[in-house]
Coordinates of C-alpha atoms in Angstrom, one line a residue:
Chain A
M1 CA 70.7 -28.6 -9.0
G2 CA 67.4 -25.6 -8.9
V3 CA 66.6 -23.0 -6.2
T4 CA 66.4 -24.2 -3.0
L5 CA 64.9 -22.0 -0.1
T6 CA 66.2 -22.6 3.4
L7 CA 63.4 -21.5 5.6
R8 CA 66.2 -20.8 8.6
A9 CA 63.5 -21.0 11.7
P10 CA 60.1 -22.7 11.7
S11 CA 57.4 -19.8 12.3
P12 CA 54.7 -19.9 14.3
I13 CA 53.1 -16.8 11.7
P14 CA 52.4 -18.3 8.9
I15 CA 54.7 -17.3 6.2
E16 CA 52.6 -17.2 2.1
V17 CA 54.3 -17.2 -0.7
F18 CA 51.9 -17.0 -3.1
G19 CA 53.9 -15.9 -6.2
V20 CA 57.6 -17.7 -5.5
T21 CA 56.7 -20.1 -9.0
P22 CA 59.4 -22.1 -11.2
E23 CA 59.0 -20.2 -14.4
R24 CA 59.1 -16.9 -11.5
V25 CA 62.7 -17.1 -10.3
A26 CA 63.8 -18.8 -13.1
N27 CA 65.4 -15.7 -15.0
L28 CA 65.8 -13.9 -11.3
S29 CA 69.9 -14.1 -9.4
A30 CA 69.9 -15.7 -6.5
A31 CA 69.4 -12.2 -4.7
E32 CA 66.9 -11.1 -6.8
V33 CA 64.9 -13.9 -5.3
A34 CA 65.6 -13.0 -1.8
K35 CA 64.3 -9.6 -2.9
L36 CA 60.6 -11.1 -4.0
P37 CA 57.9 -10.4 -1.6
V38 CA 56.6 -12.8 0.2
Q39 CA 53.7 -12.2 3.6
H40 CA 54.1 -12.7 6.7
G41 CA 51.3 -12.1 9.1
N42 CA 49.9 -9.1 7.8
R43 CA 53.4 -7.8 6.5
S44 CA 54.8 -8.4 3.7
E45 CA 58.8 -8.7 3.9
P46 CA 61.5 -9.9 1.0
L47 CA 61.7 -13.7 1.5
G48 CA 65.7 -13.4 2.4
E49 CA 64.2 -12.3 6.2
F50 CA 62.9 -15.4 6.2
F51 CA 64.9 -18.1 3.9
D52 CA 68.2 -19.0 2.4
V53 CA 68.5 -19.0 -1.4
T54 CA 70.7 -20.7 -3.3
G55 CA 71.3 -21.6 -6.5
S56 CA 69.8 -19.5 -9.1
R57 CA 68.0 -19.4 -12.9
F58 CA 66.2 -23.3 -12.3
A59 CA 62.8 -23.9 -13.3
D60 CA 63.2 -25.6 -10.4
L61 CA 62.9 -24.8 -6.8
H62 CA 63.2 -26.5 -3.6
F63 CA 61.6 -25.7 -0.4
A64 CA 63.9 -27.1 2.7
G65 CA 63.8 -26.7 6.9
D66 CA 60.3 -26.9 9.2
T67 CA 58.0 -25.5 6.2
R68 CA 54.8 -26.6 8.1
T69 CA 53.4 -23.2 8.4
V70 CA 54.6 -22.5 4.6
K71 CA 51.6 -21.4 2.6
G72 CA 50.1 -21.4 -1.2
I73 CA 53.5 -23.5 -2.6
G74 CA 53.4 -23.9 -5.4
A75 CA 50.2 -22.3 -6.4
G76 CA 49.3 -20.5 -9.1
M77 CA 52.6 -22.6 -11.2
A78 CA 52.2 -22.8 -14.4
G79 CA 55.4 -25.6 -15.5
G80 CA 58.7 -26.4 -14.0
S81 CA 58.8 -28.3 -11.0
V82 CA 58.6 -27.4 -7.3
Y83 CA 60.1 -30.3 -4.7
V84 CA 59.0 -29.5 -1.3
Q85 CA 61.8 -32.0 0.9
G86 CA 59.4 -31.6 4.1
D87 CA 55.6 -30.7 5.2
A88 CA 53.9 -27.7 3.5
G89 CA 51.5 -25.5 4.7
M90 CA 48.1 -25.0 3.3
H91 CA 46.6 -24.1 -0.4
A92 CA 49.6 -25.9 -1.7
G93 CA 49.3 -26.0 -5.6
A94 CA 46.6 -24.4 -5.4
G95 CA 45.6 -23.1 -8.4
M96 CA 48.5 -24.7 -10.0
T97 CA 48.3 -24.7 -14.3
G98 CA 51.0 -27.2 -15.0
G99 CA 54.1 -28.5 -13.8
T100 CA 55.1 -30.9 -10.9
L101 CA 54.8 -30.4 -6.9
V102 CA 56.4 -33.1 -5.0
I103 CA 55.8 -32.7 -1.4
V104 CA 58.0 -34.9 0.5
G105 CA 55.8 -34.7 3.6
R106 CA 52.3 -34.3 5.1
A107 CA 50.3 -31.5 3.1
G108 CA 48.0 -29.1 5.0
D109 CA 44.3 -28.3 3.8
W110 CA 43.2 -27.0 0.6
L111 CA 46.0 -28.9 -1.7
G112 CA 45.7 -28.4 -5.2
A113 CA 42.3 -26.9 -4.7
E114 CA 41.2 -25.5 -7.8
L115 CA 43.7 -27.0 -9.6
R116 CA 43.6 -26.6 -13.0
G117 CA 46.5 -28.7 -14.7
G118 CA 49.6 -30.4 -13.5
T119 CA 50.9 -33.3 -11.4
I120 CA 51.1 -32.9 -7.6
E121 CA 52.5 -35.8 -5.5
V122 CA 52.1 -35.6 -1.8
R123 CA 54.4 -38.9 0.2
G124 CA 52.6 -37.9 3.1
S125 CA 49.0 -37.7 4.1
V126 CA 46.4 -34.4 3.2
D127 CA 44.3 -32.7 5.0
G128 CA 40.7 -31.5 4.3
R129 CA 39.5 -29.6 0.7
C130 CA 42.0 -31.5 -1.4
G131 CA 41.6 -30.9 -5.3
A132 CA 38.1 -29.0 -3.7
A133 CA 36.7 -25.5 -4.7
Y134 CA 37.0 -22.6 -2.5
R135 CA 34.0 -21.4 -0.9
G136 CA 31.9 -19.1 -3.0
S137 CA 33.4 -21.2 -5.8
R138 CA 31.3 -22.9 -8.8
R139 CA 34.1 -25.2 -9.8
G140 CA 37.2 -27.8 -7.7
M141 CA 39.6 -29.2 -9.7
T142 CA 39.4 -28.9 -13.6
G143 CA 42.0 -31.1 -14.8
G144 CA 45.5 -32.2 -13.9
L145 CA 46.7 -35.3 -11.4
I146 CA 46.7 -35.2 -7.6
Q147 CA 48.3 -38.4 -5.9
V148 CA 48.6 -39.0 -2.1
R149 CA 50.2 -41.7 -0.6
G150 CA 48.7 -41.2 3.0
S151 CA 45.2 -40.2 4.0
A152 CA 42.9 -37.2 2.7
G153 CA 40.5 -35.5 5.3
D154 CA 36.9 -34.3 4.6
E155 CA 35.5 -32.7 1.1
L156 CA 38.7 -34.8 -0.9
G157 CA 37.4 -33.2 -4.5
L158 CA 34.7 -31.0 -3.6
L159 CA 33.2 -30.1 -6.8
M160 CA 35.5 -31.1 -8.7
R161 CA 34.6 -31.2 -12.6
R162 CA 37.8 -33.3 -14.1
G163 CA 41.7 -34.6 -13.7
L164 CA 42.1 -37.9 -11.7
I165 CA 42.7 -37.4 -7.2
V166 CA 44.6 -41.1 -6.0
I167 CA 44.3 -41.5 -2.5
E168 CA 46.5 -44.4 -1.2
G169 CA 44.9 -44.3 2.4
G170 CA 41.5 -43.4 3.2
C171 CA 38.8 -40.2 3.3
G172 CA 37.1 -38.6 5.3
A173 CA 33.4 -37.4 5.4
F174 CA 31.8 -35.7 1.8
A175 CA 34.6 -37.2 -0.5
G176 CA 33.3 -36.1 -3.9
A177 CA 30.6 -34.3 -2.5
S178 CA 29.0 -31.9 -5.3
M179 CA 31.1 -33.5 -8.0
I180 CA 30.5 -32.7 -11.4
A181 CA 32.7 -34.9 -13.3
G182 CA 36.4 -36.5 -13.2
T183 CA 38.0 -39.2 -11.2
I184 CA 38.2 -40.4 -7.4
V185 CA 40.6 -43.0 -6.7
V186 CA 40.5 -44.0 -2.8
F187 CA 42.2 -47.0 -1.8
G188 CA 41.8 -47.0 2.2
P189 CA 38.3 -47.0 3.8
A190 CA 35.9 -43.6 2.6
G191 CA 34.3 -41.8 4.9
P192 CA 30.7 -41.1 5.2
R193 CA 28.8 -39.4 3.0
L194 CA 30.9 -40.0 0.0
G195 CA 29.4 -38.7 -3.2
A196 CA 26.6 -37.0 -1.4
G197 CA 25.5 -34.1 -4.5
M198 CA 27.6 -35.8 -6.8
K199 CA 25.9 -34.9 -10.5
R200 CA 28.9 -36.8 -12.9
G201 CA 31.9 -38.7 -12.1
T202 CA 33.2 -41.5 -11.1
I203 CA 34.4 -42.4 -7.8
V204 CA 36.4 -45.7 -7.0
A205 CA 36.1 -46.5 -3.2
A206 CA 39.0 -49.9 -3.4
G207 CA 38.9 -50.0 0.3
G208 CA 34.8 -49.6 0.5
V209 CA 32.7 -47.3 2.1
A210 CA 31.5 -46.8 5.6
E211 CA 28.1 -45.8 4.2
L212 CA 26.8 -44.0 0.9
P213 CA 24.1 -41.1 1.2
P214 CA 20.4 -43.3 0.4
S215 CA 19.9 -41.3 -2.7
F216 CA 22.1 -43.8 -4.9
A217 CA 21.1 -47.1 -6.1
H218 CA 22.5 -50.5 -6.7
A219 CA 23.4 -51.0 -10.3
C220 CA 25.0 -54.1 -11.0
D221 CA 28.4 -55.4 -10.1
Y222 CA 30.6 -55.6 -13.7
N223 CA 33.7 -55.6 -14.8
P224 CA 34.7 -52.2 -16.8
T225 CA 37.0 -52.1 -19.5
F226 CA 37.9 -48.6 -18.3
L227 CA 40.0 -49.1 -15.0
E228 CA 42.1 -51.0 -16.6
L229 CA 43.2 -48.2 -18.7
Y230 CA 43.2 -46.7 -15.0
Q231 CA 44.9 -48.9 -13.7
A232 CA 47.8 -48.6 -16.6
E233 CA 47.4 -44.8 -15.8
L234 CA 48.6 -45.8 -12.3
A235 CA 50.9 -48.4 -12.9
G236 CA 52.9 -45.5 -14.8
L237 CA 53.0 -43.1 -11.7
R238 CA 55.6 -44.7 -10.3
A239 CA 58.2 -48.6 -10.3
E240 CA 56.7 -51.5 -9.0
Y241 CA 52.6 -49.3 -7.8
P242 CA 51.5 -51.1 -5.8
W243 CA 48.1 -51.0 -5.4
R244 CA 45.0 -52.9 -7.9
L245 CA 42.4 -51.5 -8.8
P246 CA 40.0 -54.4 -8.2
A247 CA 39.1 -56.2 -11.4
V248 CA 34.9 -56.5 -10.4
V249 CA 33.3 -53.9 -9.2
R250 CA 29.9 -53.1 -7.7
S251 CA 28.6 -50.6 -9.0
Y252 CA 25.8 -47.7 -7.8
R253 CA 24.6 -44.9 -9.5
G254 CA 23.6 -41.7 -7.9
D255 CA 23.3 -39.0 -6.5
L256 CA 19.3 -39.4 -7.9
L257 CA 18.7 -36.0 -7.0
Y258 CA 20.8 -35.0 -9.4
G259 CA 20.3 -37.2 -12.2
G260 CA 22.2 -40.4 -11.2
R261 CA 25.0 -39.9 -13.7
G262 CA 27.5 -40.4 -11.4
E263 CA 29.3 -43.6 -10.0
V264 CA 30.8 -44.9 -7.1
L265 CA 32.4 -48.4 -7.9
V266 CA 33.2 -50.6 -4.6
P267 CA 35.0 -53.9 -5.0
V268 CA 32.4 -56.5 -4.8
T269 CA 34.4 -58.1 -2.1
S270 CA 34.6 -55.3 -0.3
A271 CA 33.5 -56.3 3.5
A272 CA 31.3 -52.9 3.7
R273 CA 28.6 -53.4 3.2
P274 CA 26.8 -50.2 1.9
A275 CA 23.8 -48.7 3.1
A276 CA 22.5 -47.9 -0.1
S277 CA 23.1 -52.0 -1.3
L278 CA 19.3 -52.5 0.5
R279 CA 18.0 -50.2 -2.5
G280 CA 19.2 -52.8 -4.8
Chain B
M1 CA 21.3 -77.2 -100.0
S2 CA 23.7 -76.7 -97.0
Q3 CA 25.6 -73.7 -96.7
V4 CA 29.6 -74.7 -96.5
A5 CA 30.9 -72.4 -94.0
P6 CA 33.9 -70.4 -95.5
H7 CA 36.9 -71.8 -95.0
L8 CA 39.0 -70.0 -91.9
P9 CA 43.0 -69.3 -92.0
H10 CA 44.4 -71.9 -90.2
K11 CA 46.6 -70.2 -87.7
G12 CA 48.9 -73.4 -86.1
G13 CA 51.1 -75.0 -87.8
G14 CA 54.3 -72.3 -88.7
E15 CA 52.1 -69.7 -89.1
T16 CA 52.4 -67.3 -86.3
N17 CA 49.4 -66.1 -83.6
R18 CA 49.2 -62.5 -83.2
Y19 CA 48.7 -63.2 -80.0
A20 CA 51.0 -65.4 -78.6
T21 CA 53.6 -64.3 -76.6
P22 CA 56.9 -63.8 -78.3
A23 CA 60.0 -65.7 -77.3
P24 CA 62.3 -63.1 -75.3
S25 CA 65.6 -62.3 -77.8
V26 CA 68.8 -63.2 -76.7
E27 CA 69.7 -60.1 -75.6
A28 CA 66.6 -59.7 -73.0
V29 CA 67.5 -63.0 -71.3
R30 CA 71.1 -61.5 -70.8
R31 CA 69.2 -58.6 -68.8
M32 CA 66.5 -60.6 -67.6
L33 CA 65.8 -60.1 -63.3
R34 CA 66.1 -63.0 -61.5
L35 CA 65.2 -64.1 -57.6
N36 CA 65.8 -67.4 -56.6
G37 CA 66.1 -68.4 -60.5
V38 CA 62.1 -67.4 -61.1
E39 CA 61.7 -64.3 -63.4
V40 CA 60.8 -60.7 -62.2
A41 CA 59.4 -58.6 -64.7
D42 CA 61.4 -55.5 -65.0
T43 CA 58.6 -53.4 -64.3
F44 CA 56.9 -52.0 -61.3
A45 CA 53.8 -51.5 -59.0
E46 CA 51.9 -47.8 -59.1
A47 CA 50.8 -47.0 -55.7
F48 CA 48.5 -44.2 -54.3
P49 CA 48.5 -41.8 -51.2
M50 CA 45.6 -42.6 -49.2
A51 CA 44.0 -41.9 -45.8
A52 CA 45.2 -44.6 -43.1
A53 CA 43.5 -45.7 -39.6
R54 CA 45.0 -47.7 -36.8
V55 CA 42.1 -49.4 -34.9
V56 CA 43.0 -51.5 -32.3
V57 CA 39.9 -53.7 -31.0
T58 CA 40.1 -55.6 -27.5
A59 CA 37.8 -57.8 -26.0
A60 CA 37.1 -60.6 -23.4
S61 CA 38.8 -63.2 -25.3
A62 CA 40.6 -63.4 -28.6
E63 CA 38.0 -65.3 -30.3
W64 CA 35.4 -62.2 -29.6
A65 CA 38.8 -60.2 -30.9
M66 CA 39.1 -61.8 -33.7
T67 CA 35.0 -62.0 -35.0
A68 CA 35.1 -58.1 -34.2
A69 CA 38.0 -57.7 -36.4
R70 CA 37.0 -59.4 -39.0
A71 CA 33.5 -58.0 -39.1
A72 CA 35.0 -54.8 -39.2
T73 CA 37.3 -55.6 -42.5
G74 CA 34.5 -57.4 -44.4
Y75 CA 33.7 -56.0 -47.6
A76 CA 36.2 -53.8 -47.6
A77 CA 38.3 -55.1 -50.5
S78 CA 38.7 -52.5 -52.8
V79 CA 37.8 -48.8 -53.2
I80 CA 36.5 -49.8 -56.4
G81 CA 33.2 -50.9 -54.6
C82 CA 33.3 -50.2 -51.0
D83 CA 33.4 -47.8 -48.6
A84 CA 37.4 -48.5 -47.2
E85 CA 39.8 -51.0 -48.0
A86 CA 40.6 -52.2 -44.4
G87 CA 42.7 -55.5 -42.8
I88 CA 44.2 -57.3 -40.3
E89 CA 47.4 -56.1 -39.7
W90 CA 47.7 -58.3 -36.7
E91 CA 46.6 -60.3 -33.1
L92 CA 47.8 -58.5 -30.5
P93 CA 48.4 -61.6 -27.7
P94 CA 47.6 -60.5 -23.9
E95 CA 51.1 -62.4 -23.1
V96 CA 52.6 -59.5 -25.0
L97 CA 53.2 -56.9 -22.4
D98 CA 51.4 -53.8 -22.4
A99 CA 50.1 -54.7 -26.6
T100 CA 46.7 -53.6 -26.0
P101 CA 45.7 -50.7 -23.6
D102 CA 43.6 -52.7 -21.9
G103 CA 45.6 -55.8 -21.6
R104 CA 43.1 -58.1 -23.2
P105 CA 43.4 -59.9 -26.1
G106 CA 43.1 -57.7 -29.0
V107 CA 43.3 -57.3 -33.4
S108 CA 44.6 -54.4 -34.9
L109 CA 43.2 -53.1 -37.9
L110 CA 44.4 -50.8 -40.7
F111 CA 41.7 -48.2 -42.7
F112 CA 42.3 -46.7 -45.7
A113 CA 40.3 -44.2 -48.1
F114 CA 40.0 -41.5 -50.7
S115 CA 39.8 -38.7 -48.1
R116 CA 40.0 -37.9 -44.4
D117 CA 36.3 -37.8 -44.5
A118 CA 35.4 -41.2 -46.2
L119 CA 37.4 -42.9 -44.1
Q120 CA 36.0 -41.2 -40.7
R121 CA 32.2 -42.4 -42.1
A122 CA 34.1 -45.5 -43.3
V123 CA 35.4 -46.6 -39.6
V124 CA 32.5 -45.0 -37.9
N125 CA 30.0 -47.1 -39.8
R126 CA 32.2 -50.1 -39.2
V127 CA 32.7 -50.0 -36.1
A128 CA 28.9 -49.0 -34.9
Q129 CA 28.0 -52.4 -36.8
C130 CA 30.2 -54.6 -36.0
V131 CA 32.1 -53.9 -32.7
L132 CA 30.4 -51.6 -30.9
T133 CA 27.4 -54.8 -31.4
C134 CA 30.3 -57.5 -30.8
P135 CA 30.4 -59.0 -27.0
T136 CA 32.8 -57.3 -25.0
T137 CA 34.7 -55.0 -26.8
A138 CA 36.4 -51.7 -26.7
C139 CA 38.2 -49.8 -29.3
Y140 CA 40.9 -47.8 -29.6
N141 CA 43.4 -45.5 -31.8
G142 CA 46.7 -47.1 -32.9
L143 CA 48.4 -44.3 -34.2
A144 CA 49.6 -41.3 -32.9
G145 CA 48.9 -38.4 -34.7
D146 CA 48.7 -35.3 -36.1
P147 CA 45.4 -34.0 -34.0
D148 CA 44.6 -31.2 -37.1
R149 CA 44.4 -34.7 -39.4
S150 CA 42.4 -36.7 -36.6
I151 CA 38.9 -38.9 -37.1
R152 CA 36.3 -39.0 -34.5
V153 CA 34.9 -42.2 -33.5
G154 CA 33.9 -42.4 -30.2
G155 CA 33.1 -39.5 -30.2
N156 CA 30.6 -39.4 -32.7
L157 CA 29.7 -43.1 -31.1
R158 CA 28.7 -41.8 -28.7
F159 CA 25.1 -40.3 -28.5
F160 CA 23.6 -44.3 -28.6
G161 CA 24.5 -43.9 -25.3
D162 CA 21.5 -41.2 -25.4
G163 CA 23.0 -39.6 -22.6
W164 CA 23.9 -42.1 -20.5
Q165 CA 27.7 -41.8 -22.2
I166 CA 30.6 -41.0 -20.2
S167 CA 32.7 -39.1 -21.2
K168 CA 36.7 -40.0 -19.4
F169 CA 39.6 -38.2 -20.2
L170 CA 43.2 -40.1 -19.5
G171 CA 47.0 -39.3 -19.9
G172 CA 46.0 -36.4 -22.8
K173 CA 42.8 -39.2 -24.2
R174 CA 39.5 -39.1 -24.4
Y175 CA 37.4 -42.1 -24.2
W176 CA 33.4 -43.1 -23.8
R177 CA 31.8 -45.5 -22.1
L178 CA 28.6 -46.2 -23.4
P179 CA 26.1 -48.6 -21.5
V180 CA 25.3 -51.8 -23.6
M181 CA 23.0 -54.7 -22.2
D182 CA 26.8 -56.8 -21.2
G183 CA 28.0 -53.5 -19.5
E184 CA 30.0 -51.1 -21.4
F185 CA 31.0 -50.2 -24.8
L186 CA 34.5 -48.3 -24.4
C187 CA 35.8 -46.1 -27.4
E188 CA 38.6 -43.6 -27.5
D189 CA 37.1 -40.6 -29.0
V190 CA 39.5 -39.7 -32.1
F191 CA 41.7 -41.5 -34.3
G192 CA 44.8 -40.2 -35.8
T193 CA 44.9 -40.3 -39.5
V194 CA 48.7 -40.8 -41.8
K195 CA 48.8 -40.8 -45.5
G196 CA 49.4 -44.1 -46.4
V197 CA 50.1 -45.4 -49.0
A198 CA 48.1 -48.0 -51.3
G199 CA 47.6 -50.3 -54.1
G200 CA 51.4 -51.7 -53.5
N201 CA 50.9 -55.3 -55.8
L202 CA 52.7 -58.2 -57.2
I203 CA 51.6 -60.7 -59.6
L204 CA 52.8 -64.2 -59.0
L205 CA 52.1 -66.2 -62.9
A206 CA 52.9 -70.2 -61.8
E207 CA 52.6 -73.5 -63.5
S208 CA 48.8 -74.4 -62.3
Q209 CA 46.5 -73.2 -59.7
A210 CA 47.9 -75.2 -56.9
A211 CA 51.3 -74.2 -57.1
G212 CA 50.4 -70.4 -57.5
L213 CA 48.5 -70.5 -55.1
A214 CA 50.5 -72.1 -52.2
A215 CA 53.4 -69.3 -53.8
A216 CA 50.7 -66.9 -53.0
E217 CA 49.7 -68.4 -49.8
A218 CA 53.4 -68.2 -48.8
A219 CA 53.3 -64.6 -50.0
A220 CA 50.8 -62.9 -48.4
A221 CA 52.4 -64.2 -45.2
A222 CA 55.5 -62.9 -45.3
A223 CA 54.0 -59.3 -46.6
R224 CA 51.4 -59.7 -43.3
A225 CA 55.3 -60.2 -41.3
A226 CA 56.4 -56.8 -42.5
G227 CA 53.5 -55.1 -40.2
G228 CA 52.4 -52.1 -40.7
V229 CA 50.5 -53.2 -44.0
I230 CA 46.9 -55.0 -44.5
L231 CA 45.7 -57.2 -47.5
P232 CA 42.7 -55.9 -48.1
F233 CA 41.6 -58.8 -50.4
P234 CA 39.8 -62.3 -49.1
G235 CA 42.8 -64.2 -47.4
G236 CA 45.0 -61.4 -48.9
V237 CA 45.2 -62.6 -52.7
V238 CA 43.7 -61.6 -55.5
R239 CA 42.5 -63.8 -57.9
S240 CA 40.1 -61.7 -60.6
G241 CA 42.6 -58.7 -60.7
S242 CA 41.0 -56.3 -63.1
K243 CA 42.2 -54.1 -65.2
V244 CA 41.2 -50.4 -65.9
G245 CA 37.2 -49.4 -68.0
S246 CA 35.4 -52.3 -69.7
K247 CA 33.9 -52.6 -73.1
Y248 CA 30.5 -52.0 -71.1
K249 CA 30.7 -48.2 -70.6
A250 CA 28.6 -48.4 -66.9
L251 CA 31.8 -50.7 -65.6
R252 CA 34.7 -48.4 -64.4
A253 CA 37.1 -51.8 -64.7
S254 CA 36.7 -55.7 -65.2
T255 CA 38.4 -58.6 -66.2
N256 CA 42.5 -58.3 -66.5
D257 CA 42.4 -60.6 -69.7
A258 CA 45.9 -60.3 -70.1
Y259 CA 46.5 -62.9 -66.8
C260 CA 43.3 -64.6 -68.1
P261 CA 45.1 -68.5 -68.7
T262 CA 41.7 -69.4 -70.7
L263 CA 41.5 -65.9 -72.8
R264 CA 45.9 -66.9 -74.0
G265 CA 45.7 -66.9 -77.6
V266 CA 42.7 -64.6 -77.9
V267 CA 43.7 -61.5 -76.5
P268 CA 47.4 -60.0 -75.7
S269 CA 48.5 -62.3 -72.8
E270 CA 51.1 -61.4 -70.2
L271 CA 51.0 -65.1 -69.2
P272 CA 54.7 -66.5 -70.6
A273 CA 55.1 -69.9 -71.6
G274 CA 54.2 -72.6 -68.8
A275 CA 52.0 -69.6 -66.9
N276 CA 48.2 -71.5 -66.6
A277 CA 47.3 -69.4 -63.5
A278 CA 48.2 -66.2 -62.1
Y279 CA 47.4 -64.1 -58.3
E280 CA 47.6 -61.2 -57.1
L281 CA 48.4 -59.4 -53.9
V282 CA 47.2 -56.3 -53.0
I283 CA 49.2 -54.3 -50.0
D284 CA 48.4 -51.4 -48.4
G285 CA 50.9 -50.1 -45.6
L286 CA 50.7 -46.7 -43.5
D287 CA 54.2 -45.4 -45.3
L288 CA 56.3 -46.3 -47.9
A289 CA 59.0 -47.9 -46.8
A290 CA 56.4 -50.6 -45.3
V291 CA 54.5 -51.0 -48.7
E292 CA 58.3 -52.3 -50.3
E293 CA 59.0 -54.1 -47.1
A294 CA 56.4 -56.5 -47.7
M295 CA 56.3 -56.3 -51.4
R296 CA 60.3 -57.8 -51.0
G297 CA 59.2 -60.2 -48.5
A298 CA 56.5 -61.5 -50.5
M299 CA 58.3 -61.6 -53.7
V300 CA 61.4 -63.7 -51.9
A301 CA 59.0 -66.1 -50.4
A302 CA 57.1 -66.3 -54.0
S303 CA 60.3 -67.3 -55.4
E304 CA 61.1 -69.9 -53.1
C305 CA 57.9 -72.0 -54.1
P306 CA 57.9 -74.3 -56.6
G307 CA 56.1 -73.7 -60.3
V308 CA 56.6 -69.8 -59.3
V309 CA 57.3 -69.2 -63.7
K310 CA 57.6 -64.8 -63.5
I311 CA 56.9 -62.4 -60.9
T312 CA 55.3 -59.1 -61.9
A313 CA 53.2 -56.0 -60.6
G314 CA 50.2 -54.1 -61.8
N315 CA 50.3 -50.1 -63.2
Y316 CA 48.9 -47.6 -65.2
G317 CA 51.8 -46.7 -67.1
G318 CA 52.6 -45.0 -64.2
K319 CA 50.2 -41.8 -64.9
L320 CA 48.1 -42.1 -61.5
G321 CA 50.0 -43.0 -58.8
P322 CA 53.0 -41.5 -58.1
H323 CA 54.5 -44.0 -55.8
H324 CA 56.3 -45.9 -58.7
I325 CA 57.9 -49.1 -56.4
H326 CA 60.8 -51.3 -59.1
L327 CA 60.5 -54.8 -58.9
R328 CA 64.5 -54.3 -59.7
K329 CA 65.2 -51.7 -56.6
L330 CA 62.9 -54.2 -54.5
I331 CA 65.3 -56.8 -55.1
E332 CA 68.7 -54.8 -55.6
A333 CA 67.7 -53.1 -51.0
G334 CA 67.6 -56.9 -50.4

C-alpha cells in the first residue's frame, strides 16, 4: 500500500502539486507529507489543507477524489509510481524522467509535456499539447512512453525528439508538428496538418488522416519490418492488446520544407485519401 | 651392367613394424573407457576462449532467411584461415511464438573470433555483404550481453544509408532502418558478446569411410541439438584434421598424419587395428557447459552407430587452451 492523498472537496481554484513526487514522499511520515507546500491559486498552503494523507514511506502515490483541477500530478518525478483514481488536471507527468504514472480518468493539457523518461498511461482521453514542448522551448518529449486509450487534442507531440506516443483514439490538429524525431502512433482518425514542419520521425496514422500538408510526398506502399517491433512493444503494454498496426502502409515523406526525412504512414486500406497522395 | 638395388630389410613376417599400433596391455584393456561398447580414449579436448556473438537473421520466407544465413556463415570454418568461425545454431520457425523479434521466419547464427575487435570486423563485413544484400532480411542481436562488451553492427552499417538512414529507439534498443531497393533493411545497432569456448572436438575412428561418415552425421546432429553451439566446418564434419606445424616453414598447420589411414605404417599412427577412416567434429559454444553437452550428445550418438571403432579427441598436450574437456568426465556425467 502506498501513500494516498484524498482531495476532500473539488476546488474551483487550481491546486498545484508540483514537487509532490513519489521519491519526495518515500521518506516522509503522513504528517510530514501533509506539511509539503502546494500552490492554491496565488497562495502557498500545506498539502494537508486540501488532502487527507494516509500511509507513509512508500515511493507509491495515489490520488483520490475529484482531482480535475489538481495540476502537475507526478510532474518531474524520477522514479516510483503515481496512480490517479479519477481525472488529472494540466501538466500531469510533465518533465518526468522516470517512473510510472497511471491516470484512470482523463488528463488535461500538457500531459507529459517535455517528458524525458518513464511511462504514462491515461485510460481516458487527454487534452491538447500532450508530450509537447512548452512555448519557447526547442524540444518536446525526449524519451519515455505515453499511452492514451482515449483521444488526444491538438499539437500532440509538438517538437518531439525521441520516445513513443500511442493514442488509441483519434487526435486533433497539428499532431507531430515540428517533430524532430521519435514515433507517434494514432489508431483513430487524425486531425488536419499532421506532421506539419516535421524534420525526422515517424507518425503512424493507423486510422487514416483527413489531410496532410501539401509539403508531403507519396513515397511507396510497403511492408515495413520495423512496425512488427512496435507491434510487439504494444502487445506488451497490456494483456490482449486490441490494436493492430497495419502490415502494409502507404508512406508519405516530409515535411519537404525541412528535408523530407520524416514519414507519415497510413494504412493502404484507409478510406481517407490524403490530399498529398495527389503528388504521388 | 644393371645395378642391383641393395636388399631392403623386409619389415613383415615376424619382425615388428616400429610404426605399427602396439597391442594394448591386459591392464590397459581392463581400464579401457567404453560407451555402448565402443572404446573411448581417456583423453581430453582442448578448447580456447573466443569472443562470441549471436546474430538472428529473419526474412519474408524461411528459404531467404536460410540463404542469408548460409552466405553469412560461409568460409568461416577455422580462424586458421578465416576471419571468424561461424555457423548456423538453429532455425527459428514462425510457428514458435516470439521466436524472432519481428515474428518472421529466422535463423540464429553464432560467430567466434579471437578478439572483440576481430569479431566486430567479421560480423560487420559478413552482415554487410551477405545479409544486407539478401532480399527482405533483417538482422537482430541474439545475446543480452554486457553493454561494455558489445560490438557495433547496425551502427557501422548505417552509413550505407547515405544520410537517409533512420534510427528507432525502442524498448532500450536502437535499430537502424536503411533504405534499400526492396524497402528497408532493419538492423540492430549493437550486439552483445560473451566469452565463448571454441575448439571442442571429437575424433571418430571407424571401420570404413561410409560407417565413419554416418556416425559423424549422427554425432553432428546430436551436437547441434544441444543448442548454444555451432559446428563451423562444412556439414559439421571435418575430414582434414590438422596438426600444428609442417615440414614447410611457411605453414602453421598441416594434415594430421597420425589419423590418415593411407599413412599407417609410415608414420606413428593413432588408428587402431580395424580403423580405416577418421572424422573430426569441431564444436564452438557460447559457454563451456554448452560445448560439453554437445560433445556428450555427439559421443553417445556416434557410439550407437555401427562400425565405430574408437572415439577420441584432439589436444595440444594441454599447453595451449585453458579448457580441458575430458571424455571420461563427459561419460561419467552422463
